Amino acid sequence: MERQWQVLVIDDFAPMRNTIRSGLEQSGLFTVFVLSSTNQIWPLLENEKIDLVICDINIPGQSGLELLEMIRGHQQYCNLPFMLMTGDGSKQVVTQAIALRVNDFVVKPFTLNQLKERVTSVLQRKTRAPVAAAQLPDNQPTEAAIPFLNTKPTILVVDDEPTNLELLFNLLKNDYNIKVANNGKKALSIVSSDSPPDLILLDIMMPEMDGYEVCETLMNNTSHDIPVIFVSAKTEVADVTKGFALGAVDYVYKPLQPEILQARIRTQLALREARGQLRQTIDALLENARIKQDMENITQHDVKSPLSSVLMQLTLLLEDPQMAAQYKEQLSQMRRSAQMALGLVSQGTDLLKMENGTYQLQPEPVEIEPLLKQVQLDLSEPIQQKHLQISFKFFVKNPVVKGEEQLCYFIFSNLLKNAVEAAPDRSEVMISVEELHDSVTIRFYNEGAVPEGIRESLFDKYVTSGKEEGTGLGSYSARMMTLVQNGDVSFKVLNNAKTVFTVSLPRITSSH
């Protein structure tokens, strides 16, 4: 190999892109470039010869699908091989990607070996691009470079002239299993048998049933997946275009040039193999989507329903006037725990929908002050353990935002929890609320700086530092839930000693 393949990996999750880079580069076949967003791709494409782009489908901002659409519409890069990484198997996404000529899918989770196989397959198909009628590529791929050719694909040669059948048989017999038919009806019989061919070389001028009629019959039956290459002495433009209109994948003139015919055959067999792999991937995606939906239904009904019932029972007990006061505090704590558990279940399913772009926001007025006080109350245990002081500064009276109360609760809970965990013992965590333009801005201040190593990726999924039981989802979910409510979230490190998280949400007046 004259040079390593150059692969570009785009994923906003740093551990994923770095793992892919190290895994591919260890093989010695690839040079890997990595980006965290799609808007950084164009300078790289201009300066480097990229052979393949591997892009996560759920990149914030411009998605992988949107990038694929832009590349396919770009005059210079329209044929650049493109692979999508996805956990979203929805039919709509798959259909859209196929329409945009995606070269392959890889479904998360996957192993590095699986990824290497898929990447190598796509890049080998690239080296077997269609050949111009009067030109061959400088370096034809060897049989060793095309593993599936070692299984001896079967080619059906259809021609009424025995000399042509003999010529093609002798030309191809070393690389392929050859079947022959001297008329159209026999060809159709072979195709409909239990061992149909992988490719058909079809003459046009035959008695009784010509090649056009054979091709049209094939395309009207379930055998249309078998690629057909016309081999004919008819060289008029109308003859060629008619062949393609009937569904042929290529057209080769007689007298034959053996090297060109063999190159065309290799190309079409590689494309057929690629289509087969893509169908398998699509089937896996659809199956994953079904499993995902089943799990969501289980979560919604088998988990949420019992928790909701527990909450109802606890509420009834708390409202019972005969309930002794000494038990009410314990019941209140139990209810808060049940609410948190129910919220976590809802948070997981809602977050999945946000990632897939299917979450349906149902905005309503949300009062900020009581919600923040409730969050403080629910986090009272870790606050007391660290002897922290929680202070509030309200620069606006009765602030109200347009959003969903449950989502706002989780945003504030995640950010206050982060502040509490990061703050030194016996320090202060301050929460300020003010109105700026058309939004309500809530800030969480704590002593202690976000570790420098995770500042650029803090809002990425699974990013955490120094927490033994941390999931790395707190800041990520806060960001997703803020964005879905048409808000914004950010953070700053002040003098490398303090951290402030800022959340802005659309405001409405209390009269609304």
Short mmCIF file of C-alpha atoms in Angstrom, two decimals:
data_model
loop_
_atom_site.label_atom_id
_atom_site.label_comp_id
_atom_site.label_asym_id
_atom_site.label_seq_id
_atom_site.Cartn_x
_atom_site.Cartn_y
_atom_site.Cartn_z
CA MET A 1 0.00 0.00 0.00
CA GLU A 2 1.47 3.32 -1.08
CA ARG A 3 -0.07 5.28 1.77
CA GLN A 4 -2.31 4.77 4.75
CA TRP A 5 -6.01 5.43 4.36
CA GLN A 6 -6.96 8.73 5.96
CA VAL A 7 -10.15 8.52 8.02
CA LEU A 8 -12.00 11.37 9.69
CA VAL A 9 -14.00 10.55 12.84
CA ILE A 10 -16.58 13.09 14.06
CA ASP A 11 -18.14 12.53 17.49
CA ASP A 12 -18.93 15.02 20.24
CA PHE A 13 -18.15 12.37 22.88
CA ALA A 14 -14.37 12.61 23.38
CA PRO A 15 -13.79 9.05 24.78
CA MET A 16 -15.59 7.55 21.77
CA ARG A 17 -13.64 9.43 19.11
CA ASN A 18 -10.31 8.87 20.88
CA THR A 19 -11.01 5.15 21.29
CA ILE A 20 -11.86 4.82 17.60
CA ARG A 21 -8.73 6.73 16.62
CA SER A 22 -6.38 4.58 18.71
CA GLY A 23 -8.12 1.37 17.65
CA LEU A 24 -7.91 2.09 13.93
CA GLU A 25 -4.37 3.47 14.02
CA GLN A 26 -3.08 0.40 15.89
CA SER A 27 -3.78 -1.69 12.77
CA GLY A 28 -1.22 0.36 10.82
CA LEU A 29 -3.66 0.80 7.92
CA PHE A 30 -5.16 4.15 8.88
CA THR A 31 -4.28 7.71 9.73
CA VAL A 32 -7.19 9.05 11.79
CA PHE A 33 -8.27 12.66 12.25
CA VAL A 34 -10.87 13.49 14.91
CA LEU A 35 -13.33 16.36 15.29
CA SER A 36 -15.91 17.14 17.97
CA SER A 37 -18.38 18.90 15.65
CA THR A 38 -19.34 18.90 11.99
CA ASN A 39 -18.71 22.61 11.43
CA GLN A 40 -14.95 22.01 11.62
CA ILE A 41 -14.85 19.61 8.66
CA TRP A 42 -14.40 21.88 5.66
CA PRO A 43 -10.90 23.25 6.36
CA LEU A 44 -9.74 19.69 7.04
CA LEU A 45 -11.17 18.40 3.75
CA GLU A 46 -9.39 21.20 1.90
CA ASN A 47 -6.02 20.47 3.51
CA GLU A 48 -6.05 16.67 3.76
CA LYS A 49 -6.96 13.84 1.38
CA ILE A 50 -9.71 12.20 3.42
CA ASP A 51 -10.74 8.73 2.20
CA LEU A 52 -13.66 8.16 4.57
CA VAL A 53 -15.78 10.14 7.03
CA ILE A 54 -17.22 8.33 10.08
CA CYS A 55 -19.76 10.55 11.81
CA ASP A 56 -22.05 10.10 14.79
CA ILE A 57 -25.63 10.74 13.76
CA ASN A 58 -26.55 12.72 16.89
CA ILE A 59 -23.93 15.47 16.84
CA PRO A 60 -25.26 18.63 18.55
CA GLY A 61 -25.78 21.50 16.14
CA GLN A 62 -25.45 20.12 12.64
CA SER A 63 -26.30 16.41 12.76
CA GLY A 64 -24.54 13.63 10.93
CA LEU A 65 -27.43 13.38 8.47
CA GLU A 66 -27.28 17.10 7.75
CA LEU A 67 -23.55 16.87 7.13
CA LEU A 68 -24.07 13.90 4.81
CA GLU A 69 -26.64 15.92 2.84
CA MET A 70 -24.22 18.84 2.50
CA ILE A 71 -21.39 16.59 1.34
CA ARG A 72 -23.58 14.86 -1.24
CA GLY A 73 -24.54 18.27 -2.59
CA HIS A 74 -20.93 19.49 -2.77
CA GLN A 75 -19.40 19.37 -6.24
CA GLN A 76 -15.94 18.37 -5.03
CA TYR A 77 -16.85 15.94 -2.21
CA CYS A 78 -20.16 14.47 -3.43
CA ASN A 79 -18.66 10.95 -3.79
CA LEU A 80 -16.69 10.97 -0.53
CA PRO A 81 -17.39 7.68 1.31
CA PHE A 82 -19.46 8.34 4.43
CA MET A 83 -20.31 6.03 7.34
CA LEU A 84 -22.81 6.83 10.08
CA MET A 85 -22.50 5.68 13.70
CA THR A 86 -25.91 5.43 15.26
CA GLY A 87 -28.03 3.90 17.98
CA ASP A 88 -31.17 5.28 16.35
CA GLY A 89 -32.80 2.65 14.19
CA SER A 90 -35.96 4.54 13.32
CA LYS A 91 -37.24 3.84 9.83
CA GLN A 92 -37.29 7.54 9.00
CA VAL A 93 -33.59 7.99 9.80
CA VAL A 94 -32.55 4.86 7.91
CA THR A 95 -34.61 5.81 4.87
CA GLN A 96 -33.22 9.34 4.84
CA ALA A 97 -29.63 8.12 5.12
CA ILE A 98 -30.06 5.64 2.27
CA ALA A 99 -31.62 8.35 0.10
CA LEU A 100 -28.49 10.44 0.75
CA ARG A 101 -26.28 7.53 -0.40
CA VAL A 102 -24.72 6.64 2.94
CA ASN A 103 -22.04 4.00 2.37
CA ASP A 104 -22.58 2.08 5.59
CA PHE A 105 -23.99 2.13 9.12
CA VAL A 106 -22.32 0.94 12.28
CA VAL A 107 -24.65 0.36 15.19
CA LYS A 108 -23.69 1.27 18.75
CA PRO A 109 -22.50 -0.54 20.73
CA PHE A 110 -19.87 -2.10 18.45
CA THR A 111 -16.42 -3.62 18.88
CA LEU A 112 -13.27 -2.18 17.34
CA ASN A 113 -12.85 -5.32 15.25
CA GLN A 114 -16.34 -4.89 13.82
CA LEU A 115 -15.59 -1.26 13.02
CA LYS A 116 -12.28 -2.13 11.33
CA GLU A 117 -14.03 -4.70 9.15
CA ARG A 118 -16.72 -2.23 8.09
CA VAL A 119 -14.24 0.57 7.46
CA THR A 120 -11.95 -1.70 5.44
CA SER A 121 -14.91 -2.95 3.41
CA VAL A 122 -16.03 0.57 2.54
CA LEU A 123 -12.53 1.66 1.58
CA GLN A 124 -11.92 -1.45 -0.54
CA ARG A 125 -15.16 -0.76 -2.38
CA LYS A 126 -13.85 2.75 -3.01
CA THR A 127 -10.79 1.31 -4.78
CA ARG A 128 -13.15 -0.68 -7.01
CA ALA A 129 -14.95 2.36 -8.43
CA PRO A 130 -16.55 2.01 -11.91
CA VAL A 131 -14.05 2.07 -14.78
CA ALA A 132 -14.32 4.37 -17.80
CA ALA A 133 -14.85 2.60 -21.13
CA ALA A 134 -11.35 3.36 -22.43
CA GLN A 135 -9.40 3.54 -19.17
CA LEU A 136 -8.39 1.21 -16.39
CA PRO A 137 -7.33 2.23 -12.88
CA ASP A 138 -3.61 2.24 -12.19
CA ASN A 139 -3.85 -0.34 -9.39
CA GLN A 140 -6.50 -3.02 -9.68
CA PRO A 141 -7.27 -4.67 -6.31
CA THR A 142 -5.97 -8.20 -6.06
CA GLU A 143 -8.11 -11.17 -5.20
CA ALA A 144 -6.55 -11.22 -1.73
CA ALA A 145 -7.83 -7.68 -1.19
CA ILE A 146 -11.40 -8.78 -2.00
CA PRO A 147 -12.15 -11.55 0.48
CA PHE A 148 -15.62 -12.37 -0.77
CA LEU A 149 -14.26 -13.21 -4.28
CA ASN A 150 -12.55 -16.25 -2.77
CA THR A 151 -16.00 -17.80 -2.38
CA LYS A 152 -16.25 -17.99 -6.20
CA PRO A 153 -19.35 -16.00 -7.10
CA THR A 154 -21.50 -17.47 -9.83
CA ILE A 155 -21.93 -15.66 -13.16
CA LEU A 156 -24.64 -16.56 -15.67
CA VAL A 157 -23.60 -15.91 -19.28
CA VAL A 158 -26.52 -15.61 -21.70
CA ASP A 159 -25.77 -15.59 -25.46
CA ASP A 160 -27.12 -17.50 -28.44
CA GLU A 161 -23.69 -17.71 -30.10
CA PRO A 162 -21.65 -20.74 -28.90
CA THR A 163 -18.35 -18.99 -29.69
CA ASN A 164 -19.29 -16.09 -27.40
CA LEU A 165 -20.29 -18.49 -24.62
CA GLU A 166 -16.96 -20.34 -24.98
CA LEU A 167 -15.00 -17.09 -25.00
CA LEU A 168 -16.59 -15.78 -21.81
CA PHE A 169 -16.41 -19.16 -20.09
CA ASN A 170 -12.65 -19.43 -20.70
CA LEU A 171 -12.10 -15.81 -19.71
CA LEU A 172 -13.89 -16.03 -16.37
CA LYS A 173 -13.66 -19.67 -15.28
CA ASN A 174 -10.59 -19.21 -13.07
CA ASP A 175 -12.24 -16.58 -10.89
CA TYR A 176 -15.92 -17.51 -10.96
CA ASN A 177 -18.35 -20.38 -11.20
CA ILE A 178 -19.85 -20.08 -14.67
CA LYS A 179 -23.34 -21.05 -15.82
CA VAL A 180 -24.38 -20.63 -19.46
CA ALA A 181 -27.69 -20.24 -21.26
CA ASN A 182 -28.15 -20.00 -25.04
CA ASN A 183 -31.59 -18.38 -24.87
CA GLY A 184 -33.69 -16.14 -22.66
CA LYS A 185 -36.08 -18.78 -21.36
CA LYS A 186 -33.26 -21.01 -20.14
CA ALA A 187 -31.67 -17.99 -18.44
CA LEU A 188 -34.90 -17.22 -16.57
CA SER A 189 -35.14 -20.86 -15.52
CA ILE A 190 -31.62 -20.77 -14.04
CA VAL A 191 -32.38 -17.52 -12.22
CA SER A 192 -35.53 -18.97 -10.65
CA SER A 193 -33.73 -22.14 -9.49
CA ASP A 194 -32.50 -22.86 -5.98
CA SER A 195 -29.01 -21.59 -6.85
CA PRO A 196 -29.41 -18.31 -8.76
CA PRO A 197 -26.32 -16.49 -10.05
CA ASP A 198 -24.68 -13.49 -8.41
CA LEU A 199 -24.41 -11.60 -11.70
CA ILE A 200 -25.71 -11.94 -15.27
CA LEU A 201 -23.84 -11.15 -18.51
CA LEU A 202 -26.64 -10.74 -21.03
CA ASP A 203 -26.53 -10.48 -24.82
CA ILE A 204 -29.24 -8.37 -26.46
CA MET A 205 -29.68 -9.78 -29.96
CA MET A 206 -31.15 -13.26 -29.44
CA PRO A 207 -34.00 -15.02 -31.26
CA GLU A 208 -37.47 -15.46 -29.72
CA MET A 209 -36.71 -13.53 -26.51
CA ASP A 210 -34.11 -10.78 -26.75
CA GLY A 211 -31.98 -9.45 -23.90
CA TYR A 212 -34.22 -6.44 -23.30
CA GLU A 213 -37.21 -8.71 -22.68
CA VAL A 214 -35.17 -10.98 -20.40
CA CYS A 215 -33.99 -7.99 -18.35
CA GLU A 216 -37.50 -6.55 -18.08
CA THR A 217 -38.83 -9.92 -16.89
CA LEU A 218 -36.06 -10.16 -14.30
CA MET A 219 -36.76 -6.70 -12.94
CA ASN A 220 -40.46 -7.47 -12.60
CA ASN A 221 -39.70 -10.52 -10.48
CA THR A 222 -38.06 -10.98 -7.09
CA SER A 223 -34.74 -11.65 -8.87
CA HIS A 224 -34.24 -7.96 -9.59
CA ASP A 225 -31.47 -7.89 -6.96
CA ILE A 226 -29.15 -9.74 -9.39
CA PRO A 227 -27.06 -7.19 -11.31
CA VAL A 228 -27.32 -7.41 -15.09
CA ILE A 229 -24.53 -6.28 -17.43
CA PHE A 230 -25.46 -6.10 -21.10
CA VAL A 231 -22.75 -7.43 -23.45
CA SER A 232 -23.66 -6.36 -26.97
CA ALA A 233 -22.46 -5.18 -30.36
CA LYS A 234 -25.26 -2.57 -30.36
CA THR A 235 -23.48 0.70 -29.74
CA GLU A 236 -26.12 3.32 -30.49
CA VAL A 237 -26.95 5.72 -27.64
CA ALA A 238 -30.62 4.68 -27.77
CA ASP A 239 -29.64 1.02 -27.29
CA VAL A 240 -27.48 1.79 -24.28
CA THR A 241 -29.99 4.09 -22.58
CA LYS A 242 -32.77 1.53 -23.14
CA GLY A 243 -30.66 -1.08 -21.35
CA PHE A 244 -30.12 1.18 -18.34
CA ALA A 245 -33.79 2.18 -18.31
CA LEU A 246 -34.75 -1.48 -18.00
CA GLY A 247 -32.57 -1.85 -14.89
CA ALA A 248 -29.15 -2.97 -16.15
CA VAL A 249 -26.21 -1.82 -14.04
CA ASP A 250 -23.67 -1.61 -16.86
CA TYR A 251 -23.22 -1.97 -20.62
CA VAL A 252 -20.12 -3.46 -22.30
CA TYR A 253 -19.47 -3.30 -26.04
CA LYS A 254 -18.43 -6.16 -28.28
CA PRO A 255 -15.74 -6.96 -29.26
CA LEU A 256 -14.82 -7.41 -25.63
CA GLN A 257 -11.77 -5.98 -23.90
CA PRO A 258 -11.16 -8.66 -21.21
CA GLU A 259 -9.51 -6.39 -18.62
CA ILE A 260 -12.33 -3.86 -18.74
CA LEU A 261 -15.03 -6.55 -18.52
CA GLN A 262 -13.33 -8.15 -15.51
CA ALA A 263 -13.00 -4.77 -13.81
CA ARG A 264 -16.69 -4.04 -14.39
CA ILE A 265 -17.64 -7.45 -13.00
CA ARG A 266 -15.55 -6.90 -9.87
CA THR A 267 -17.15 -3.50 -9.33
CA GLN A 268 -20.71 -4.80 -9.60
CA LEU A 269 -20.07 -7.81 -7.35
CA ALA A 270 -18.51 -5.49 -4.75
CA LEU A 271 -21.54 -3.19 -4.93
CA ARG A 272 -23.89 -6.17 -4.55
CA GLU A 273 -21.95 -7.31 -1.49
CA ALA A 274 -22.18 -3.78 -0.09
CA ARG A 275 -25.93 -3.68 -0.60
CA GLY A 276 -26.24 -7.00 1.19
CA GLN A 277 -24.24 -5.70 4.16
CA LEU A 278 -26.33 -2.54 4.20
CA ARG A 279 -29.55 -4.57 4.26
CA GLN A 280 -28.22 -6.57 7.21
CA THR A 281 -27.34 -3.35 9.01
CA ILE A 282 -30.78 -1.91 8.34
CA ASP A 283 -32.40 -5.08 9.68
CA ALA A 284 -30.26 -4.76 12.82
CA LEU A 285 -31.20 -1.10 13.17
CA LEU A 286 -34.89 -1.85 12.87
CA GLU A 287 -34.56 -4.68 15.38
CA ASN A 288 -32.71 -2.35 17.78
CA ALA A 289 -35.47 0.20 17.35
CA ARG A 290 -38.06 -2.44 18.21
CA ILE A 291 -36.11 -3.53 21.30
CA LYS A 292 -35.62 0.10 22.32
CA GLN A 293 -39.35 0.73 22.00
CA ASP A 294 -40.13 -2.42 23.98
CA MET A 295 -37.77 -1.30 26.75
CA GLU A 296 -39.35 2.13 26.77
CA ASN A 297 -42.79 0.56 27.09
CA ILE A 298 -41.55 -1.63 29.94
CA THR A 299 -40.10 1.42 31.66
CA GLN A 300 -43.25 3.43 31.14
CA HIS A 301 -45.69 0.80 32.34
CA ASP A 302 -43.90 -1.83 34.43
CA VAL A 303 -41.82 0.67 36.44
CA LYS A 304 -43.63 4.00 36.34
CA SER A 305 -47.05 2.58 37.12
CA PRO A 306 -46.06 0.93 40.44
CA LEU A 307 -44.11 4.04 41.47
CA SER A 308 -47.08 6.24 40.67
CA SER A 309 -49.27 3.98 42.77
CA VAL A 310 -46.83 4.23 45.70
CA LEU A 311 -46.91 8.03 45.43
CA MET A 312 -50.70 8.07 45.48
CA GLN A 313 -50.81 5.86 48.57
CA LEU A 314 -48.23 7.97 50.40
CA THR A 315 -50.15 11.14 49.56
CA LEU A 316 -53.34 9.63 50.93
CA LEU A 317 -51.57 8.63 54.14
CA LEU A 318 -50.13 12.14 54.56
CA GLU A 319 -53.57 13.67 54.08
CA ASP A 320 -55.17 11.31 56.60
CA PRO A 321 -56.03 13.43 59.68
CA GLN A 322 -55.68 10.37 61.94
CA MET A 323 -52.06 9.81 60.90
CA ALA A 324 -49.79 10.45 63.86
CA ALA A 325 -47.48 13.44 63.43
CA GLN A 326 -44.43 11.36 64.33
CA TYR A 327 -44.89 9.30 61.15
CA LYS A 328 -45.66 12.15 58.77
CA GLU A 329 -42.05 13.27 58.46
CA GLN A 330 -40.99 9.73 57.57
CA LEU A 331 -43.83 9.48 55.05
CA SER A 332 -42.81 12.82 53.53
CA GLN A 333 -39.27 11.56 53.09
CA MET A 334 -40.58 8.37 51.51
CA ARG A 335 -42.71 10.39 49.11
CA ARG A 336 -39.75 12.58 48.11
CA SER A 337 -37.69 9.44 47.45
CA ALA A 338 -40.48 7.94 45.35
CA GLN A 339 -40.78 11.21 43.43
CA MET A 340 -37.05 11.20 42.74
CA ALA A 341 -37.16 7.57 41.58
CA LEU A 342 -40.10 8.30 39.30
CA GLY A 343 -38.32 11.35 38.01
CA LEU A 344 -35.17 9.37 37.22
CA VAL A 345 -37.21 6.87 35.22
CA SER A 346 -38.92 9.67 33.32
CA GLN A 347 -35.60 11.43 32.85
CA GLY A 348 -34.09 8.40 31.16
CA THR A 349 -36.91 7.94 28.66
CA ASP A 350 -37.20 11.67 28.01
CA LEU A 351 -33.45 11.99 27.44
CA LEU A 352 -33.56 9.21 24.87
CA LYS A 353 -36.31 11.04 22.98
CA MET A 354 -34.33 14.29 23.11
CA GLU A 355 -31.28 12.56 21.64
CA ASN A 356 -33.43 11.13 18.86
CA GLY A 357 -35.18 14.46 18.24
CA THR A 358 -38.61 13.00 19.01
CA TYR A 359 -39.34 14.72 22.33
CA GLN A 360 -42.58 16.72 22.25
CA LEU A 361 -42.29 19.75 24.50
CA GLN A 362 -45.47 20.76 26.35
CA PRO A 363 -44.62 24.18 27.76
CA GLU A 364 -46.49 25.80 30.61
CA PRO A 365 -45.75 28.53 33.19
CA VAL A 366 -43.16 27.33 35.71
CA GLU A 367 -42.49 29.30 38.90
CA ILE A 368 -38.77 29.34 39.55
CA GLU A 369 -38.52 30.30 43.23
CA PRO A 370 -40.57 27.47 44.79
CA LEU A 371 -38.93 24.99 42.43
CA LEU A 372 -35.44 26.02 43.55
CA LYS A 373 -36.48 25.80 47.18
CA GLN A 374 -37.82 22.28 46.57
CA VAL A 375 -34.54 21.26 44.95
CA GLN A 376 -32.65 22.59 47.97
CA LEU A 377 -34.93 20.61 50.27
CA ASP A 378 -34.47 17.40 48.28
CA LEU A 379 -30.68 17.81 48.47
CA SER A 380 -30.68 18.69 52.16
CA GLU A 381 -28.83 15.53 53.19
CA PRO A 382 -25.60 16.09 51.19
CA ILE A 383 -25.81 19.82 51.98
CA GLN A 384 -25.92 19.11 55.71
CA GLN A 385 -23.18 16.49 55.51
CA LYS A 386 -20.77 19.09 54.10
CA HIS A 387 -22.10 21.87 56.33
CA LEU A 388 -22.75 24.07 53.30
CA GLN A 389 -24.66 27.33 53.31
CA ILE A 390 -27.14 27.76 50.45
CA SER A 391 -28.03 31.39 49.77
CA PHE A 392 -30.46 32.91 47.27
CA LYS A 393 -30.44 36.28 45.53
CA PHE A 394 -33.62 37.11 43.65
CA PHE A 395 -33.28 40.22 41.51
CA VAL A 396 -36.79 39.74 40.14
CA LYS A 397 -40.06 39.07 41.93
CA ASN A 398 -41.91 35.83 41.22
CA PRO A 399 -39.93 34.81 38.11
CA VAL A 400 -41.84 32.54 35.75
CA VAL A 401 -40.46 30.70 32.71
CA LYS A 402 -42.09 28.93 29.80
CA GLY A 403 -41.15 25.27 30.00
CA GLU A 404 -41.94 22.01 31.75
CA GLU A 405 -41.75 21.88 35.52
CA GLN A 406 -40.26 18.40 35.64
CA LEU A 407 -37.51 19.30 33.17
CA CYS A 408 -36.70 22.50 35.06
CA TYR A 409 -36.57 20.53 38.30
CA PHE A 410 -34.00 18.12 36.85
CA ILE A 411 -31.90 20.93 35.40
CA PHE A 412 -31.73 22.74 38.74
CA SER A 413 -31.26 19.51 40.68
CA ASN A 414 -28.35 18.36 38.50
CA LEU A 415 -26.58 21.71 38.62
CA LEU A 416 -27.08 22.26 42.36
CA LYS A 417 -25.97 18.69 43.02
CA ASN A 418 -22.80 19.35 40.99
CA ALA A 419 -22.17 22.55 42.94
CA VAL A 420 -22.68 20.79 46.27
CA GLU A 421 -20.31 17.97 45.33
CA ALA A 422 -17.63 20.37 44.10
CA ALA A 423 -17.85 22.89 46.95
CA PRO A 424 -15.40 22.56 49.87
CA ASP A 425 -16.84 21.74 53.29
CA ARG A 426 -18.33 24.70 55.21
CA SER A 427 -18.39 26.91 52.11
CA GLU A 428 -21.24 28.78 50.45
CA VAL A 429 -23.24 27.86 47.34
CA MET A 430 -25.13 30.83 45.98
CA ILE A 431 -28.06 30.83 43.55
CA SER A 432 -29.04 34.07 41.82
CA VAL A 433 -32.09 34.74 39.64
CA GLU A 434 -32.61 37.73 37.36
CA GLU A 435 -34.38 38.74 34.17
CA LEU A 436 -32.32 39.54 31.10
CA HIS A 437 -34.15 40.55 27.94
CA ASP A 438 -36.66 37.78 27.17
CA SER A 439 -35.25 35.19 29.54
CA VAL A 440 -34.88 34.34 33.18
CA THR A 441 -31.26 33.65 34.10
CA ILE A 442 -30.40 31.35 37.01
CA ARG A 443 -26.78 31.12 38.18
CA PHE A 444 -25.22 28.57 40.52
CA TYR A 445 -21.97 29.73 42.21
CA ASN A 446 -19.64 27.47 44.16
CA GLU A 447 -16.06 27.55 45.34
CA GLY A 448 -13.82 25.16 43.49
CA ALA A 449 -12.94 25.08 39.79
CA VAL A 450 -14.00 22.55 37.20
CA PRO A 451 -10.92 20.40 36.45
CA GLU A 452 -9.09 21.82 33.46
CA GLY A 453 -8.98 18.47 31.69
CA ILE A 454 -12.76 18.27 31.25
CA ARG A 455 -13.68 21.92 30.70
CA GLU A 456 -13.99 21.65 26.93
CA SER A 457 -16.07 18.49 27.13
CA LEU A 458 -18.02 19.07 30.36
CA PHE A 459 -21.41 18.96 28.64
CA ASP A 460 -20.55 15.81 26.67
CA LYS A 461 -22.13 12.52 27.57
CA TYR A 462 -20.42 10.40 30.27
CA VAL A 463 -17.85 13.08 31.14
CA THR A 464 -16.97 13.04 34.83
CA SER A 465 -13.94 13.61 37.02
CA GLY A 466 -13.09 12.54 40.54
CA LYS A 467 -16.47 10.97 41.33
CA GLU A 468 -16.35 7.29 42.15
CA GLU A 469 -20.08 6.85 41.49
CA GLY A 470 -20.47 9.59 38.89
CA THR A 471 -22.30 8.69 35.68
CA GLY A 472 -21.23 11.73 33.68
CA LEU A 473 -24.85 12.41 32.77
CA GLY A 474 -25.65 15.33 35.09
CA SER A 475 -24.30 18.22 33.03
CA TYR A 476 -25.14 16.45 29.77
CA SER A 477 -28.80 15.92 30.68
CA ALA A 478 -29.05 19.48 32.04
CA ARG A 479 -27.83 20.75 28.69
CA MET A 480 -30.23 18.56 26.67
CA MET A 481 -33.19 19.53 28.84
CA THR A 482 -32.32 23.22 28.61
CA LEU A 483 -31.94 23.15 24.84
CA VAL A 484 -35.23 21.31 24.30
CA GLN A 485 -36.96 24.13 26.21
CA ASN A 486 -35.37 26.72 23.88
CA GLY A 487 -32.93 27.81 26.57
CA ASP A 488 -29.17 27.86 27.01
CA VAL A 489 -26.69 26.65 29.61
CA SER A 490 -23.00 27.46 30.08
CA PHE A 491 -20.33 27.73 32.75
CA LYS A 492 -17.32 29.86 33.63
CA VAL A 493 -14.36 29.35 35.92
CA LEU A 494 -13.55 32.52 37.87
CA ASN A 495 -9.90 33.10 38.77
CA ASN A 496 -9.39 29.34 38.67
CA ALA A 497 -11.04 29.22 42.10
CA LYS A 498 -14.80 29.41 41.57
CA THR A 499 -17.32 28.01 39.11
CA VAL A 500 -20.60 29.53 37.94
CA PHE A 501 -23.18 27.66 35.88
CA THR A 502 -25.70 29.84 34.04
CA VAL A 503 -29.09 28.66 32.80
CA SER A 504 -31.33 30.89 30.69
CA LEU A 505 -34.94 29.94 29.97
CA PRO A 506 -37.68 31.83 28.09
CA ARG A 507 -39.58 34.04 30.52
CA ILE A 508 -43.26 34.91 30.73
CA THR A 509 -44.98 37.32 33.06
CA SER A 510 -46.84 35.94 36.04
CA SER A 511 -50.10 37.23 34.54
CA HIS A 512 -49.80 34.59 31.83
#
